[in-house]
mmCIF file of C-alpha atoms in Angstrom:
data_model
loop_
_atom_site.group_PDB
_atom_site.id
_atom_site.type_symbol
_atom_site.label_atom_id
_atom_site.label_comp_id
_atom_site.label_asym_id
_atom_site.label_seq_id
_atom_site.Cartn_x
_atom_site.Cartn_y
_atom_site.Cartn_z
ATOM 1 C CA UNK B 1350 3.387 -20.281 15.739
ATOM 2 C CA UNK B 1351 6.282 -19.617 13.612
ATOM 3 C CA UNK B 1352 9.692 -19.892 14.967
ATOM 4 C CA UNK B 1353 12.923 -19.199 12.579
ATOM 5 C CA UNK B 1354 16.397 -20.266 13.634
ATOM 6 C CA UNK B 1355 19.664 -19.889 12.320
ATOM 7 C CA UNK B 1356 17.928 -19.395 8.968
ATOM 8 C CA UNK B 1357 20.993 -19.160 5.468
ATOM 9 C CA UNK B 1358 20.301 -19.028 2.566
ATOM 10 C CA UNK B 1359 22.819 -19.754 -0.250
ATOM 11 C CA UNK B 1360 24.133 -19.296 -3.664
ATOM 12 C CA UNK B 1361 24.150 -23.251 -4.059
ATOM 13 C CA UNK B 1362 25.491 -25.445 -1.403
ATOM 14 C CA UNK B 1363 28.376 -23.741 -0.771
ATOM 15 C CA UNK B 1364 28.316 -20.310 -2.353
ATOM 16 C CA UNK B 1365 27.770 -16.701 -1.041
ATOM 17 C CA UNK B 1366 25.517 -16.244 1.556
ATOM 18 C CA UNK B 1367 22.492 -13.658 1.391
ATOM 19 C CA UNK B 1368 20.785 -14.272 4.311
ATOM 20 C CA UNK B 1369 23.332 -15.249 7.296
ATOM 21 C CA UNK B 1370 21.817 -16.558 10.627
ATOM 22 C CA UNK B 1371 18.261 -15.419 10.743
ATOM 23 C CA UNK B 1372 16.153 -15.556 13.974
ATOM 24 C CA UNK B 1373 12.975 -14.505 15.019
ATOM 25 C CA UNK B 1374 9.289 -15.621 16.004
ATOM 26 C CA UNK B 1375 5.838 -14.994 15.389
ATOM 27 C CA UNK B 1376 3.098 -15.508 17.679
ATOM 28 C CA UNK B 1377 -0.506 -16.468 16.624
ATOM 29 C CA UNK B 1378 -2.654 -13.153 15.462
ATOM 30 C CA UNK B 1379 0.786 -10.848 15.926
ATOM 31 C CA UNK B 1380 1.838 -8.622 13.417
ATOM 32 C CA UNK B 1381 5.672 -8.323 12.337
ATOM 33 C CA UNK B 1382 7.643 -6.857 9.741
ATOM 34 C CA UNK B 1383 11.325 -7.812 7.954
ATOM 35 C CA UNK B 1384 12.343 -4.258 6.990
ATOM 36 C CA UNK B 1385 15.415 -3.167 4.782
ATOM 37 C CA UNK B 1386 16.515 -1.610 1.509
ATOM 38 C CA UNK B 1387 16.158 -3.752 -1.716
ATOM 39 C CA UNK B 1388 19.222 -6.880 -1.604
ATOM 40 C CA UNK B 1389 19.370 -6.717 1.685
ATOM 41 C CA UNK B 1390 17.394 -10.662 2.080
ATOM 42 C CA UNK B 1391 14.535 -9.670 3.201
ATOM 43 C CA UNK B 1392 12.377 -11.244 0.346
ATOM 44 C CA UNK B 1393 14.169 -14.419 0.283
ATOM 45 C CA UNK B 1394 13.756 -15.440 4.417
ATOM 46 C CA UNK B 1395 10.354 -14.963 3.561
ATOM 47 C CA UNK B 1396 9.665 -16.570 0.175
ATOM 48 C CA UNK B 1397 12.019 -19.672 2.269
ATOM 49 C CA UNK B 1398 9.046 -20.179 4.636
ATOM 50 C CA UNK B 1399 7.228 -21.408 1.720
ATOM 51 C CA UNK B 1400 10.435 -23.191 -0.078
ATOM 52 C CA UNK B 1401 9.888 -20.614 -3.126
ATOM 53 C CA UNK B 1402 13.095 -19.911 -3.411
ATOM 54 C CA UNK B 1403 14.356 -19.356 -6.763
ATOM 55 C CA UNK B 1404 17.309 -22.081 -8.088
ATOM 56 C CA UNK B 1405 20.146 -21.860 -7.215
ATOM 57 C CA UNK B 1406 19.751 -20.879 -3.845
ATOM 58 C CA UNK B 1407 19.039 -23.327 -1.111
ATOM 59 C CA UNK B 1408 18.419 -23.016 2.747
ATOM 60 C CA UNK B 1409 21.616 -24.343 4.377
ATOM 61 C CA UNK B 1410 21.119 -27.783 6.365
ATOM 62 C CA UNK B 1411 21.765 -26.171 9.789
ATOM 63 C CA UNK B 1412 18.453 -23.670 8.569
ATOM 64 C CA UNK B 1413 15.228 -24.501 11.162
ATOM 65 C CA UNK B 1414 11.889 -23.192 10.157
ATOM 66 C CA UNK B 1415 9.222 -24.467 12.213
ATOM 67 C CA UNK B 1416 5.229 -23.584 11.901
ATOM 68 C CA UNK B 1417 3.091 -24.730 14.491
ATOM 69 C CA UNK B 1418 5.517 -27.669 15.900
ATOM 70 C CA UNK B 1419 6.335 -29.090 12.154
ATOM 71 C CA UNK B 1420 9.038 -28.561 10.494
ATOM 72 C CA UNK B 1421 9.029 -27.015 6.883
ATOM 73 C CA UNK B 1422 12.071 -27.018 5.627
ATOM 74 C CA UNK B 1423 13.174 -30.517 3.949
ATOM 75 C CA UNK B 1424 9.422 -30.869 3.476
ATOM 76 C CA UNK B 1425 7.901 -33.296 0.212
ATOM 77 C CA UNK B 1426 6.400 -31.286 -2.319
ATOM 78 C CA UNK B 1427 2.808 -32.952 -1.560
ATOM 79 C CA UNK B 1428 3.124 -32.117 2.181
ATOM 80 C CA UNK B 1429 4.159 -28.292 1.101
ATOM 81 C CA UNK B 1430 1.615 -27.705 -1.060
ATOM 82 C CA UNK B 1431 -1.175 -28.841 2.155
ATOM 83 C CA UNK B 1432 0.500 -25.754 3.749
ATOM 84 C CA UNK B 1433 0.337 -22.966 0.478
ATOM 85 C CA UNK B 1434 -2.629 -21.602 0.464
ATOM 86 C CA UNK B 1435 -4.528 -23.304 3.001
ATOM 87 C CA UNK B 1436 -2.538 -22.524 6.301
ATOM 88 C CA UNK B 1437 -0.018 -20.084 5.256
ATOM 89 C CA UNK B 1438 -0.788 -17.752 2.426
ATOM 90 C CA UNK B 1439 1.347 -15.411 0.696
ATOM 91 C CA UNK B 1440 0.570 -11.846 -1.015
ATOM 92 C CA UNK B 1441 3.454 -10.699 -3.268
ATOM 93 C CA UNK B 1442 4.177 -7.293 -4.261
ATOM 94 C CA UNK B 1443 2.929 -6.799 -7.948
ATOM 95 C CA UNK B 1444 -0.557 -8.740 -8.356
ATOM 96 C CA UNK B 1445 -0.273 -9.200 -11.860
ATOM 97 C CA UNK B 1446 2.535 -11.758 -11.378
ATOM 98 C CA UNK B 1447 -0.513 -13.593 -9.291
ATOM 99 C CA UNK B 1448 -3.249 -13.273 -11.221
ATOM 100 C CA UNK B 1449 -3.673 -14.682 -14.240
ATOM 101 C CA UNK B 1450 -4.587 -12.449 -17.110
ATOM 102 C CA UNK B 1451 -6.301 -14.782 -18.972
ATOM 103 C CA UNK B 1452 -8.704 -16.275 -16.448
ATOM 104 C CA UNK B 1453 -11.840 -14.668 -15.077
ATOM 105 C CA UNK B 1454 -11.258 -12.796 -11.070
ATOM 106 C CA UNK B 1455 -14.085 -15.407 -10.478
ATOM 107 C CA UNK B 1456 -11.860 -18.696 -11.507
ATOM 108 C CA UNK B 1457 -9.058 -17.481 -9.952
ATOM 109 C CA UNK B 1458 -10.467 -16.677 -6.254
ATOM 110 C CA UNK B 1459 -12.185 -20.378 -6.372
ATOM 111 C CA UNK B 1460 -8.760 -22.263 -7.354
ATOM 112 C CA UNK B 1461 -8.117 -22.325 -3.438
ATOM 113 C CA UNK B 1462 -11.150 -22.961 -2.180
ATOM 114 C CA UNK B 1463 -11.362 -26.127 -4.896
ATOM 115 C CA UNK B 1464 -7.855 -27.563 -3.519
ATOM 116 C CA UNK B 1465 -8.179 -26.625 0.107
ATOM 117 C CA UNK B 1466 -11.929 -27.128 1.029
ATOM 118 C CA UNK B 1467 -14.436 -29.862 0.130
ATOM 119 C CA UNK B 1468 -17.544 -27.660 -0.967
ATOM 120 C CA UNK B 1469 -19.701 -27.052 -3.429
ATOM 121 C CA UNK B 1470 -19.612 -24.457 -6.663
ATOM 122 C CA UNK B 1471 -22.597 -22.617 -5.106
ATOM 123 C CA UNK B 1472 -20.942 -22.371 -1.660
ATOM 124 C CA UNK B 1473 -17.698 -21.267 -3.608
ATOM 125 C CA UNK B 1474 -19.186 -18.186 -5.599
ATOM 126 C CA UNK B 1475 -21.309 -17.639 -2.460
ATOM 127 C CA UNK B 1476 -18.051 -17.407 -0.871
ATOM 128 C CA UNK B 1477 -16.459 -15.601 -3.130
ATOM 129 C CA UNK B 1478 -19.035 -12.656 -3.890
ATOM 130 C CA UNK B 1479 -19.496 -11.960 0.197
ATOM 131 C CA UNK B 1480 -15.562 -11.603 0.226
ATOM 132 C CA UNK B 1481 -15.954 -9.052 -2.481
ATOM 133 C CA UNK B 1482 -18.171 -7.078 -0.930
ATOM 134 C CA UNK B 1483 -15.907 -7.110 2.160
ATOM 135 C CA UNK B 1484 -13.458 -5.542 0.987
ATOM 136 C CA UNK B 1485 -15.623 -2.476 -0.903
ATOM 137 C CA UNK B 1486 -15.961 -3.969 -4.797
ATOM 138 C CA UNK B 1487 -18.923 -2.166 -5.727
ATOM 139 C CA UNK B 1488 -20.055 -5.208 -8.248
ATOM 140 C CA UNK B 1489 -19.110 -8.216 -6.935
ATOM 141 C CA UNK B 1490 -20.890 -10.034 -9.406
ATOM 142 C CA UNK B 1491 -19.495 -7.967 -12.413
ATOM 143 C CA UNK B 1492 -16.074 -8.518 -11.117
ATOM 144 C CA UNK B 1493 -16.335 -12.838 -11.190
ATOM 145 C CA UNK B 1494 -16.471 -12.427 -14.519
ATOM 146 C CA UNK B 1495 -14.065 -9.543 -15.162
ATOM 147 C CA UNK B 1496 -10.337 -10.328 -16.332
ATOM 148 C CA UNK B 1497 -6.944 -8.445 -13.831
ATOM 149 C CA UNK B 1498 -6.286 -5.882 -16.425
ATOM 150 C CA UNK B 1499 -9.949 -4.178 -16.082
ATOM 151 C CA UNK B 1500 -8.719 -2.928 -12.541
ATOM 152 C CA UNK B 1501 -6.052 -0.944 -11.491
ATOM 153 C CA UNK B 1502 -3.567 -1.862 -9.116
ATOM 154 C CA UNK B 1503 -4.678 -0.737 -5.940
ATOM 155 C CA UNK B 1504 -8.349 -2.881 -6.921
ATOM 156 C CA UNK B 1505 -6.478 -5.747 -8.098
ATOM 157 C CA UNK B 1506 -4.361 -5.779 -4.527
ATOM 158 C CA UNK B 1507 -7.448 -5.889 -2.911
ATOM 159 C CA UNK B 1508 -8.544 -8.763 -5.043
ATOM 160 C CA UNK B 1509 -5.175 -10.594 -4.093
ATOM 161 C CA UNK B 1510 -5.373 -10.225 -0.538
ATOM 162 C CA UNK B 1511 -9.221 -11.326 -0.919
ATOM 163 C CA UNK B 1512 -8.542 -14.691 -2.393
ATOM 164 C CA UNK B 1513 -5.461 -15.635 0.200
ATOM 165 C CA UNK B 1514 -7.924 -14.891 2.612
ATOM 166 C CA UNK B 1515 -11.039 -16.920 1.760
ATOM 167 C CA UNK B 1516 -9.032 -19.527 2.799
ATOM 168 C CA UNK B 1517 -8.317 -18.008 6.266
ATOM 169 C CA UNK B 1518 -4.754 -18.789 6.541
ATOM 170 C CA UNK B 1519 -3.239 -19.311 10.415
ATOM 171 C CA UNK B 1520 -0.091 -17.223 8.507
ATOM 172 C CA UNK B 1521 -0.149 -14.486 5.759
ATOM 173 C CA UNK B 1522 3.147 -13.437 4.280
ATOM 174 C CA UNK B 1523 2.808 -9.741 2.946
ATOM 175 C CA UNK B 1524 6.014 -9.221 0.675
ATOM 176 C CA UNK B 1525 6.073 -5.200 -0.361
ATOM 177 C CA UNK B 1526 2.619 -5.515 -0.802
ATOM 178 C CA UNK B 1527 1.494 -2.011 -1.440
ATOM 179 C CA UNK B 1528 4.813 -0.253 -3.042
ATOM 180 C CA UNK B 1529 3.588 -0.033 -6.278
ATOM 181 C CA UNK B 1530 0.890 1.780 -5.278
ATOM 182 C CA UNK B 1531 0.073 5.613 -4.213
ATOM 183 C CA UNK B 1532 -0.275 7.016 -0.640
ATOM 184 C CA UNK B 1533 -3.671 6.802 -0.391
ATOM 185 C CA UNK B 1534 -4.410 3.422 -1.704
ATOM 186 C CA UNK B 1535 -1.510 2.066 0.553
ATOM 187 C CA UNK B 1536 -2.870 2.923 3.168
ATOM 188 C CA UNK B 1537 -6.454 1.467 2.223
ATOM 189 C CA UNK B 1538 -4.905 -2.239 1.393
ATOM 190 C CA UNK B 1539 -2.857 -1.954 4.648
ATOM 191 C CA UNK B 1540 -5.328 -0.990 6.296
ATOM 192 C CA UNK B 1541 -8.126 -3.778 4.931
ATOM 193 C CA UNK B 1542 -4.939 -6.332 5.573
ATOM 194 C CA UNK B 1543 -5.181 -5.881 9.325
ATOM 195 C CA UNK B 1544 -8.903 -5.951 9.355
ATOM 196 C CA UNK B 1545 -9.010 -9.155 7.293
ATOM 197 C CA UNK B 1546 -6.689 -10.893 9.159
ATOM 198 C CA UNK B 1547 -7.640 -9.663 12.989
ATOM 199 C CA UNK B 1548 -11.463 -11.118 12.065
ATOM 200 C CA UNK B 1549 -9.787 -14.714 11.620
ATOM 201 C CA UNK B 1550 -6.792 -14.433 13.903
ATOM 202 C CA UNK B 1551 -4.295 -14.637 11.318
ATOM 203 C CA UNK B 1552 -0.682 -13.664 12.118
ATOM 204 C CA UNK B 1553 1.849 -11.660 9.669
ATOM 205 C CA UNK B 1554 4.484 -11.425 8.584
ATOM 206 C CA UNK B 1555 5.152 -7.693 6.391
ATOM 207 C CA UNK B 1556 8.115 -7.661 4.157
ATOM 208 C CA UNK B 1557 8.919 -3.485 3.686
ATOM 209 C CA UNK B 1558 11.756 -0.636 2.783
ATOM 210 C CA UNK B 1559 9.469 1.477 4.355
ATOM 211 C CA UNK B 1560 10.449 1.332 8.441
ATOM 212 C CA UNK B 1561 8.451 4.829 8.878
ATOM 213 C CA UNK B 1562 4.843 2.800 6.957
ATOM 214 C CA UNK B 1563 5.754 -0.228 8.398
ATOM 215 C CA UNK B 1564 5.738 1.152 12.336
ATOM 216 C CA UNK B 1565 2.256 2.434 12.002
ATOM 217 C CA UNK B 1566 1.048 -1.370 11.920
ATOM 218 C CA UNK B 1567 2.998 -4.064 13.371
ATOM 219 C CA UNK B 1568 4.237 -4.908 16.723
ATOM 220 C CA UNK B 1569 7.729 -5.911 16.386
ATOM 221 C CA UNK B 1570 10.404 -5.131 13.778
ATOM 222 C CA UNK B 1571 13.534 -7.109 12.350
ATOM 223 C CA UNK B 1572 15.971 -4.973 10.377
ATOM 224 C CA UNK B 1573 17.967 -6.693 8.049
ATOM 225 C CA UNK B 1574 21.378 -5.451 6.085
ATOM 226 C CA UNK B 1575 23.381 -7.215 3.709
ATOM 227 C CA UNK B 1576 21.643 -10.416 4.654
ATOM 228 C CA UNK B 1577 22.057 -9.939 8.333
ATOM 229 C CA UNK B 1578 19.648 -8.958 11.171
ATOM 230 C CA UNK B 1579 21.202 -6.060 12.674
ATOM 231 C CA UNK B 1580 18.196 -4.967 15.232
ATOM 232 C CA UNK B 1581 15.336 -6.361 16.341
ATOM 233 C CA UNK B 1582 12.427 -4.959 19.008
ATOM 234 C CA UNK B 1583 9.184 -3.087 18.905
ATOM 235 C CA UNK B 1584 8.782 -0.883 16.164
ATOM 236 C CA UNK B 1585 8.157 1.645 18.182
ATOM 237 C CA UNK B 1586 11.623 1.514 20.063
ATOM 238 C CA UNK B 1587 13.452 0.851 16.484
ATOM 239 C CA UNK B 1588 11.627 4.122 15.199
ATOM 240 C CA UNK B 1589 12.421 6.427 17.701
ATOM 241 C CA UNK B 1590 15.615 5.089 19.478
ATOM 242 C CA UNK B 1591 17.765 3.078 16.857
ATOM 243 C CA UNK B 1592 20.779 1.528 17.972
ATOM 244 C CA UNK B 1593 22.352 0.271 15.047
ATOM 245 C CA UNK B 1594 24.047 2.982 12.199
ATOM 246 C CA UNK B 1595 22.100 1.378 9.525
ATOM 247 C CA UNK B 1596 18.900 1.827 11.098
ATOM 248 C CA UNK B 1597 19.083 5.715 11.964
ATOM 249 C CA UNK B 1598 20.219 5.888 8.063
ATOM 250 C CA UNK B 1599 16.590 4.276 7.389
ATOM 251 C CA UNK B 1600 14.889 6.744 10.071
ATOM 252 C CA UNK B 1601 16.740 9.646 8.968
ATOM 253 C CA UNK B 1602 15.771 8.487 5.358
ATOM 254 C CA UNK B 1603 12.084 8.854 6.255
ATOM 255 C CA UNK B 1604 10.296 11.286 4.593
ATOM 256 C CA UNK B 1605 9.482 15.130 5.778
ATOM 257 C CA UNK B 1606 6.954 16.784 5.419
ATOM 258 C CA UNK B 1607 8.486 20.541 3.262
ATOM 259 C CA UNK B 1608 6.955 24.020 2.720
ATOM 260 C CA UNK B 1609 7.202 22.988 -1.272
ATOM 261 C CA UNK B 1610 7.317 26.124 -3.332
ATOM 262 C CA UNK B 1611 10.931 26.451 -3.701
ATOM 263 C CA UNK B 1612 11.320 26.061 -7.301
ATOM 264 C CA UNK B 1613 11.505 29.199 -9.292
ATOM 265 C CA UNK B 1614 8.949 30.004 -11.413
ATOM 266 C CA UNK B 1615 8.796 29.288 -15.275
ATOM 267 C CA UNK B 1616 7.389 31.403 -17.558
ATOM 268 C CA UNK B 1617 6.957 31.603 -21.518
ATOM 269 C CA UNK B 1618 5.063 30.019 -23.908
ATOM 270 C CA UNK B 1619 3.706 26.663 -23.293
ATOM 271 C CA UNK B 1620 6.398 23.598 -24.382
ATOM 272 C CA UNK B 1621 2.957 21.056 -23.975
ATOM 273 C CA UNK B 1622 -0.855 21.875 -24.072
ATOM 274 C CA UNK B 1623 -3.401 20.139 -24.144
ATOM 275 C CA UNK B 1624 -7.068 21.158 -23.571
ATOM 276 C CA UNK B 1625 -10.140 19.243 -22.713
ATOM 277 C CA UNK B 1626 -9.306 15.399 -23.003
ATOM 278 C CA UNK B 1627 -11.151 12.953 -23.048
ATOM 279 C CA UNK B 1628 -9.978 9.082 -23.088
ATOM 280 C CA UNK B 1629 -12.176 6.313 -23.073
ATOM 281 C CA UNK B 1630 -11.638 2.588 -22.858
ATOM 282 C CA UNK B 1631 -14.180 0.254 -24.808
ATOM 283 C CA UNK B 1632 -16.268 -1.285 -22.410
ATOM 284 C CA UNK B 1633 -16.811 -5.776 -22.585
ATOM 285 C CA UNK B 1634 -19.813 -6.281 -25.726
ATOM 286 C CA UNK B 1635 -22.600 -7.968 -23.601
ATOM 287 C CA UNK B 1636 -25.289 -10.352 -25.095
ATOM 288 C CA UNK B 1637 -27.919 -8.607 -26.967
ATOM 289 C CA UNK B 1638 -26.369 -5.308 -25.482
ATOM 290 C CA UNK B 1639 -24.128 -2.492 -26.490
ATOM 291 C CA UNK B 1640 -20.625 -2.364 -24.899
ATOM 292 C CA UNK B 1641 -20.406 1.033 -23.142
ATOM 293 C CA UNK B 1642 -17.279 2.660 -22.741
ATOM 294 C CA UNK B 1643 -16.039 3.517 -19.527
ATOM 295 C CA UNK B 1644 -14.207 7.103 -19.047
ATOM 296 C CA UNK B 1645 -10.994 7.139 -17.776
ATOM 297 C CA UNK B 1646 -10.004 11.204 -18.426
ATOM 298 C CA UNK B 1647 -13.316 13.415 -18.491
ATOM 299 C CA UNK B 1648 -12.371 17.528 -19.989
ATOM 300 C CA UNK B 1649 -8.490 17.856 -18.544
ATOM 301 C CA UNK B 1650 -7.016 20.784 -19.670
ATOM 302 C CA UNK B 1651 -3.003 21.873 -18.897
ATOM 303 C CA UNK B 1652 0.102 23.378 -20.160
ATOM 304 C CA UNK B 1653 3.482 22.536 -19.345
ATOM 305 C CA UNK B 1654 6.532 25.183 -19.917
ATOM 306 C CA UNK B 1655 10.292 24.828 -21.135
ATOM 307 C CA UNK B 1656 12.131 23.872 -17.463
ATOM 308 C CA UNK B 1657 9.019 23.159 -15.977
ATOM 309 C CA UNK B 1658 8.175 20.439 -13.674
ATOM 310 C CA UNK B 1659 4.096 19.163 -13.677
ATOM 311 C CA UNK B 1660 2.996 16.455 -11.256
ATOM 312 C CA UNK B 1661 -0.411 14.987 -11.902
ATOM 313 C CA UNK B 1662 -1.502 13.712 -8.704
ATOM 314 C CA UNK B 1663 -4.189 11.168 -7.952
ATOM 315 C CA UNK B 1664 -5.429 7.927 -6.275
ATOM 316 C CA UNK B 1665 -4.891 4.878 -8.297
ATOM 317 C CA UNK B 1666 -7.735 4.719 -10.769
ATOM 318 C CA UNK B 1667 -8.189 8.474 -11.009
ATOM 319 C CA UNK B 1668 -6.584 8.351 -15.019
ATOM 320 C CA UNK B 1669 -3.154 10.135 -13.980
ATOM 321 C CA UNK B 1670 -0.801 7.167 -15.885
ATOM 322 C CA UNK B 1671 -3.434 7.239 -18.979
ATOM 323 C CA UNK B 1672 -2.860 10.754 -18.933
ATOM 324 C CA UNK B 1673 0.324 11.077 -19.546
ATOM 325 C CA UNK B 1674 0.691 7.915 -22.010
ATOM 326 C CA UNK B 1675 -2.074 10.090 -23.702
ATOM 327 C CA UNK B 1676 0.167 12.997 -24.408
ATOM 328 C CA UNK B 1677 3.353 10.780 -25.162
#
């Protein structure tokens, strides 16, 4: 389906390279991940599949990228934007850079389906609503007409990956999509991404620093260092028998699980305290209705001691960030 050769990318024509000599392929309905540390190129081979690349750099002439038999790179804007969206779709790794803060969840999921697909508004929001309740929104139809910043960023991930796929894509590029969020919710969008995309076949490509997350999901792994792929294979041989010295620094980097409990303990009178907090946020005035506000910290009480080290620990949603901008 996809087949990358020789891919470079450039500083202009002739400057540095950041990615040198790129090759892999992707089969229909496989899963695959480019996996390194932040500069390493990973971003840019994939954001070059769609020509996003940010000026000044350029693929070099010798660069192939081919989807399905055509050729993409050289490609006229008119003939590229056929492919966004509507056969390759791409997931970046902060949704609000997506979404558009201004315009309704509901407007944004039916942009695509208005460009890409000849129906009508019903079948659109028809559409659109049984996609929400796919992936878990408890008001679908509350959430149309709800703005980004009303969700957090696990829910508006979801929301993301929900409007790339109502256009069931042959190719989804995933690009870090779930490091700004917490264990737990990481795990949910990951999870709903393979779901979504094994019901219509679609293939993808993952774009991670995280070799140990990554392994748990895809099939085959590219590592890439200082622009360069420096081993390839299943993730499951690149996990547990590395061959190259950058990639046992990335497994040995992994996380452990600890005993904890090794800092001494602090004691004295309280530095911070607060005691039963409550936050709420106003809720959206309705027509000949009262807005009610919706409670984001319910009663928290806690101290916090000279030298002492608190973490507030929750899923994303659970009021931990307004929390702490709370007591700042």
């Amino acid at each position: 389906m996809l087949s990358v050769r020789n891919l470079s990318i450039s500083v202009g024509p002739s400057g540095k390279r950041i990615v040198d000599e790129l090759n892999f392929d992707l089969a229909p309905g496989d899963m695959q991940a480019l996996v390194g540390e932040s500069g390493s190129g990973k971003t840019m081979a994939a954001r070059s599949i769609l020509s996003l690349l940010p000026a000044p750099l350029v693929t070099t002439p010798d660069s192939s990228i081919r989807f399905e038999g055509r050729e993409l790179t050289g490609l006229a804007a008119k003939a590229l934007r056929q492919v966004r969206g509507a056969q390759i779709g791409m997931v970046f790794q902060e949704p609000m850079v997506s979404l558009n803060p201004a315009v309704t969840i509901g407007e944004q999921m039916a942009e695509g389906l208005r460009l890409h697909r000849d129906i009508s508004r019903a079948e659109i929001k028809d559409r659109s609503l049984a996609m929400l309740e796919r992936i878990q929104i408890k008001d679908p139809g509350k959430c149309l007409a709800a703005y980004p910043h009303e969700f957090s960023g696990g829910m508006r991930q979801r929301i993301m990956l929900a409007s790339v796929m109502l256009l069931k894509p042959r190719l989804l590029i995933a690009d870090e999509p779930t490091t700004a969020l917490d264990t737990l919710v990481q795990r949910d969008v990951l999870d709903l991404m393979v779901e979504l995309t094994r019901e219509n076949g679609t293939a993808v490509l993952l774009i991670s620093h995280d070799l140990g997350m990554v392994s748990h999901y895809v099939n085959n792994v590219t590592v890439m260092c200082e622009g360069k792929a420096v081993e390839q294979g299943s993730s499951t041989h690149v996990l547990h028998t590395p061959q190259h010295d950058y990639t046992r620094r990335l497994v040995d980097a992994l996380p452990k699980r600890s005993a904890g409990g090794s800092r001494r303990a602090v004691n004295g009178p309280p530095l911070v305290e607060i005691s039963n907090v409550v936050i709420d946020y106003p809720g959206r005035p309705r027509l000949f209705a009262r807005a009610e506000p919706k409670r984001a910290v319910d009663g928290v009480d806690l101290a916090i001691r000279r030298g002492e080290t608190l973490a507030l620990v929750g899923a994303s949603g659970s009021g931990k960030t307004t929390l702490g901008r709370a007591i700042v």
